[in-house]
XYZ file of C-alpha atoms in Angstrom:
353
model
C 70.800 58.774 89.517
C 73.939 56.758 91.147
C 77.362 57.830 89.012
C 79.228 55.020 88.136
C 82.997 55.218 88.023
C 84.350 53.579 84.954
C 86.938 50.857 85.743
C 90.427 51.587 84.668
C 91.992 50.170 80.975
C 94.912 47.888 81.218
C 96.620 47.331 77.909
C 100.027 45.615 78.018
C 103.031 48.317 76.753
C 105.017 47.926 73.576
C 107.574 47.372 74.777
C 107.024 44.487 76.679
C 104.888 42.811 74.256
C 108.129 43.023 72.286
C 110.349 41.774 74.312
C 107.328 38.866 75.460
C 107.079 38.489 71.271
C 110.909 37.935 70.719
C 111.405 35.044 73.447
C 114.751 36.190 74.072
C 116.817 37.476 76.942
C 116.000 41.306 78.064
C 119.701 41.457 77.605
C 120.228 39.906 74.302
C 117.399 42.342 73.290
C 119.419 44.998 74.416
C 122.623 44.302 72.851
C 120.167 44.049 69.687
C 118.766 47.762 70.316
C 122.081 48.799 71.207
C 124.566 47.413 67.590
C 121.084 48.823 65.579
C 120.840 51.794 66.831
C 124.592 52.146 66.689
C 124.202 50.451 62.941
C 121.777 53.198 61.883
C 123.912 56.672 63.497
C 127.086 54.935 61.441
C 124.388 54.944 58.325
C 123.023 58.863 58.660
C 126.797 59.491 59.546
C 127.932 58.295 55.828
C 124.880 60.014 54.255
C 125.144 63.733 55.796
C 129.416 63.174 55.023
C 130.750 63.679 58.370
C 133.756 60.967 57.946
C 134.527 63.006 54.957
C 134.297 66.115 56.781
C 137.242 65.181 59.350
C 139.104 63.684 56.849
C 139.322 66.722 54.665
C 140.764 68.596 58.294
C 143.308 65.459 58.622
C 141.800 63.391 61.302
C 140.250 60.338 61.428
C 136.163 60.540 62.475
C 137.170 57.666 64.245
C 139.102 59.507 66.548
C 137.086 62.146 67.093
C 134.902 62.474 70.308
C 131.801 62.193 68.645
C 131.641 58.410 67.310
C 132.305 57.648 71.306
C 129.463 59.340 72.940
C 126.874 58.645 69.761
C 128.193 54.081 71.678
C 127.159 55.492 75.324
C 124.070 57.268 73.862
C 123.276 53.480 72.203
C 124.172 51.657 75.338
C 121.184 53.664 77.437
C 118.878 53.138 74.471
C 119.645 49.370 74.740
C 119.576 49.438 77.932
C 116.528 50.971 79.443
C 113.369 48.706 78.485
C 116.041 46.111 78.866
C 115.826 47.191 82.361
C 112.565 46.945 82.533
C 112.131 43.775 80.833
C 114.379 41.881 84.053
C 112.362 44.446 86.717
C 109.058 42.295 85.240
C 110.592 39.071 84.975
C 111.959 39.404 88.228
C 108.132 40.360 89.483
C 106.897 36.940 87.589
C 109.681 34.529 89.715
C 108.847 37.522 93.553
C 104.900 37.087 92.522
C 105.418 32.676 92.364
C 107.339 32.785 95.512
C 104.392 34.017 96.531
C 101.894 31.816 96.260
C 101.742 29.670 99.182
C 101.129 33.506 100.891
C 97.901 34.315 98.567
C 94.056 33.868 99.436
C 94.027 33.406 95.541
C 92.267 30.155 93.412
C 94.448 29.213 90.812
C 92.507 31.299 88.165
C 92.579 34.155 90.274
C 96.866 33.945 90.804
C 96.966 33.429 86.778
C 95.039 36.686 86.197
C 97.203 38.163 88.468
C 100.765 37.460 86.771
C 98.662 38.502 84.120
C 98.247 41.841 85.169
C 101.440 41.970 86.458
C 102.574 43.287 83.110
C 99.522 45.317 82.108
C 99.285 49.137 83.026
C 96.676 51.790 83.489
C 96.814 53.197 79.809
C 95.345 56.305 80.880
C 98.434 57.376 83.138
C 100.499 55.615 81.092
C 99.100 57.527 77.941
C 100.144 60.498 79.811
C 103.910 59.633 81.421
C 104.340 58.035 77.255
C 103.417 61.645 76.327
C 105.792 63.115 79.158
C 108.809 61.431 78.135
C 108.231 62.691 74.401
C 108.190 66.541 75.202
C 110.886 65.745 78.055
C 112.993 64.983 75.344
C 112.673 66.735 72.435
C 112.675 69.793 74.375
C 116.333 68.756 75.470
C 117.926 69.974 72.325
C 116.880 73.097 72.464
C 118.362 74.075 75.912
C 121.473 76.304 75.822
C 122.640 74.152 78.714
C 122.211 71.087 75.999
C 125.175 72.843 73.954
C 128.357 73.730 74.735
C 129.406 75.050 72.028
C 125.553 76.739 70.524
C 122.239 75.366 69.486
C 122.572 74.178 65.549
C 120.148 75.303 63.307
C 116.794 73.047 62.967
C 118.408 71.526 59.246
C 122.012 70.922 60.227
C 122.003 67.400 60.703
C 123.538 67.164 64.171
C 120.490 68.438 65.260
C 118.599 66.223 63.330
C 120.201 63.372 64.968
C 120.068 65.149 68.450
C 116.591 65.643 67.969
C 115.366 62.173 66.845
C 118.064 60.812 69.929
C 117.026 62.506 72.493
C 113.187 61.718 71.518
C 113.506 58.570 71.753
C 115.578 57.912 74.606
C 113.212 60.464 76.854
C 110.038 58.149 75.605
C 112.199 55.031 76.955
C 113.145 56.442 80.397
C 110.074 57.626 81.239
C 108.312 54.504 79.929
C 110.423 52.573 81.876
C 110.058 54.126 84.904
C 107.263 54.100 84.647
C 106.781 50.004 84.054
C 109.353 49.186 86.948
C 107.584 51.629 89.061
C 104.194 49.728 88.234
C 105.482 46.511 89.128
C 106.234 47.941 92.677
C 102.064 48.773 92.680
C 101.150 45.981 91.937
C 103.073 44.791 95.105
C 102.190 47.003 96.902
C 98.227 46.376 95.926
C 98.969 42.522 96.559
C 100.640 43.187 99.789
C 97.612 45.459 101.154
C 94.808 42.775 100.346
C 95.382 39.539 100.180
C 98.747 37.595 101.450
C 99.010 36.128 105.207
C 101.122 37.320 107.835
C 103.198 35.092 110.404
C 104.759 37.683 112.717
C 106.809 35.421 114.593
C 108.755 34.161 111.196
C 108.347 37.459 108.502
C 110.773 35.464 105.620
C 108.593 34.793 103.136
C 107.786 38.229 102.566
C 110.719 38.322 101.485
C 109.870 38.821 98.031
C 108.470 42.509 98.616
C 111.721 43.508 99.226
C 113.534 42.014 96.288
C 111.144 43.614 93.968
C 112.194 47.204 95.636
C 116.247 46.009 96.041
C 115.930 45.031 92.699
C 114.512 47.895 90.620
C 116.696 50.363 92.932
C 119.965 47.950 90.880
C 118.796 48.977 88.075
C 117.745 52.393 88.687
C 121.269 52.778 89.961
C 123.270 50.876 86.454
C 121.078 53.487 84.510
C 123.000 56.636 86.652
C 126.464 54.506 86.181
C 125.555 54.554 82.864
C 124.542 58.305 83.012
C 127.346 59.472 85.415
C 129.872 59.081 82.277
C 128.005 63.133 81.128
C 129.952 64.277 83.427
C 133.540 63.805 81.758
C 131.561 65.612 78.199
C 132.787 68.637 76.707
C 128.726 70.179 77.374
C 127.763 71.838 80.665
C 126.036 69.223 83.175
C 123.117 70.948 84.502
C 120.672 68.495 82.652
C 122.480 65.423 84.266
C 122.510 66.967 87.876
C 118.529 67.028 87.120
C 118.335 63.860 85.489
C 120.420 62.764 88.686
C 117.648 62.996 91.331
C 115.117 62.257 89.422
C 117.324 58.615 89.395
C 117.091 58.905 93.481
C 113.590 59.798 93.663
C 112.465 57.106 90.885
C 114.852 54.860 93.509
C 113.117 55.904 96.585
C 110.275 55.307 95.154
C 110.927 51.871 93.227
C 112.345 50.633 97.124
C 109.126 51.963 99.307
C 106.211 51.504 96.734
C 106.242 46.999 97.183
C 106.308 46.815 100.296
C 103.889 49.780 101.285
C 100.684 47.647 101.028
C 102.554 44.361 103.299
C 103.505 47.066 105.938
C 100.359 48.228 106.832
C 99.495 44.821 106.680
C 101.900 44.038 109.893
C 101.425 46.674 111.667
C 97.265 46.699 111.375
C 97.772 42.556 112.184
C 100.109 43.615 114.802
C 98.088 45.875 116.426
C 95.513 43.243 116.659
C 97.649 40.731 117.925
C 98.600 42.305 121.025
C 95.268 44.018 121.759
C 93.704 40.300 121.592
C 96.847 38.845 123.574
C 96.297 41.895 126.179
C 92.870 41.201 126.852
C 93.738 37.452 127.319
C 96.360 38.748 130.087
C 93.299 40.881 132.116
C 91.133 37.972 131.555
C 94.247 35.746 133.270
C 95.137 38.769 136.082
C 91.203 38.923 136.563
C 91.109 35.598 137.752
C 94.380 35.353 139.243
C 93.162 37.789 141.874
C 89.973 35.890 142.297
C 91.972 32.735 143.846
C 93.676 32.347 146.373
C 96.189 29.954 145.094
C 98.286 29.967 142.581
C 99.234 26.814 140.391
C 98.161 27.014 136.399
C 96.399 30.064 135.771
C 100.121 31.528 136.786
C 102.062 29.749 134.261
C 99.780 30.608 131.981
C 99.674 34.098 132.779
C 103.725 34.646 132.526
C 102.991 32.668 128.871
C 100.960 35.269 127.794
C 102.751 38.227 128.966
C 106.347 36.330 127.527
C 104.422 35.819 124.344
C 102.983 39.630 124.297
C 106.985 40.789 124.945
C 107.400 38.702 121.368
C 105.479 40.292 119.279
C 105.616 43.970 120.354
C 109.519 43.443 119.053
C 108.328 42.182 115.943
C 109.092 44.452 113.202
C 106.775 45.915 110.292
C 108.971 46.178 107.951
C 109.939 42.854 105.785
C 113.791 44.104 106.293
C 116.534 42.629 107.356
C 120.074 42.978 107.872
C 120.915 41.799 104.527
C 118.334 43.966 102.847
C 120.034 46.879 103.833
C 123.316 46.169 102.990
C 122.363 45.308 99.458
C 120.796 49.186 99.371
C 123.430 50.400 100.475
C 126.196 48.428 97.907
C 123.441 49.899 95.530
C 122.962 53.133 96.120
C 126.777 53.112 96.241
C 127.187 51.846 92.979
C 125.181 54.886 91.345
C 126.591 57.824 93.440
C 130.191 55.736 93.549
C 129.942 56.350 89.952
C 129.222 60.192 89.945
C 132.057 61.368 91.835
C 134.404 58.052 90.019
C 133.347 60.273 87.004
C 133.977 63.776 88.586
C 137.218 62.731 89.734
C 138.222 61.585 86.341
C 136.932 64.727 84.589
C 139.619 66.622 87.405
C 142.348 64.370 86.926
C 141.253 64.921 83.086
C 141.262 68.691 83.189
C 144.410 68.992 85.156
C 146.146 66.726 82.961
C 145.159 69.247 79.336
C 145.283 72.192 81.137
C 149.016 71.490 82.594
C 151.247 74.039 81.433
C 153.586 73.072 78.845
């Protein structure tokens, strides 16, 4: 008896459903999350008495670093789901631009639009759990704290556990949604997109998906780079930067993998067809004593063969490489800038009186 493989189950992630039901711009949703989390932090700080404790030491709580670092954490919490929403919204627009090239009925195209927002339930669950575990484990690492880890009952530890777990989950889920969009376009490119080897311009939506995802990840890298001037160890930030660079590479190359394979296959088939026609014309020419139309057709075929042989197999152009370099420079430059600021501050603070 033949074994059957269960079909993958798809569902729309929670953060995607919330964004769609709200009907708001992703940036507005992100701003609401930033303000909401920061207000929760302020309420928690007053509840446990941190402003009063600072006042008893003769300090204003707002002049201490902590509220500002928590504002930075709030920005990360608001940005991550917003970036995933921007990736989905842009991908839907790119899918509409590809509509003339897809061999889809209206019903099939509507199904593709719906599937674009869905994820495979099993790997998404694994990624979600990994994000929760990663975020929960971070505050227990020695490199997380500059002056030693507080006890589990300390309000500081409680805040960091909740915030780190939430941020870890949002980071893993948002990156997965972004890469899932890339994978959907890779599948479309490999299965059902018409290709004109003489004009790859209509295939640029595949490239735009990758570039957009790289930009979103590099903006997050820029936000994260502020952590370099923090007073705690930076080994975790180095690991995070490595993961973001790896995710950016996947986000760029994944959506064009399918169409690259189709272009390469189509190019090989067309070259083989042309060369067969060239062989036929050559044989006809060899069997004749006079030139004429056969000579002209052979010359045209040879010119066409050279044109097809020179056609690229990646849907990239010069603007693609320029924008990619600009986006990567944005991410890496922010880290170099943060390191330079840290060096300047260290020089000013440690300068002899």
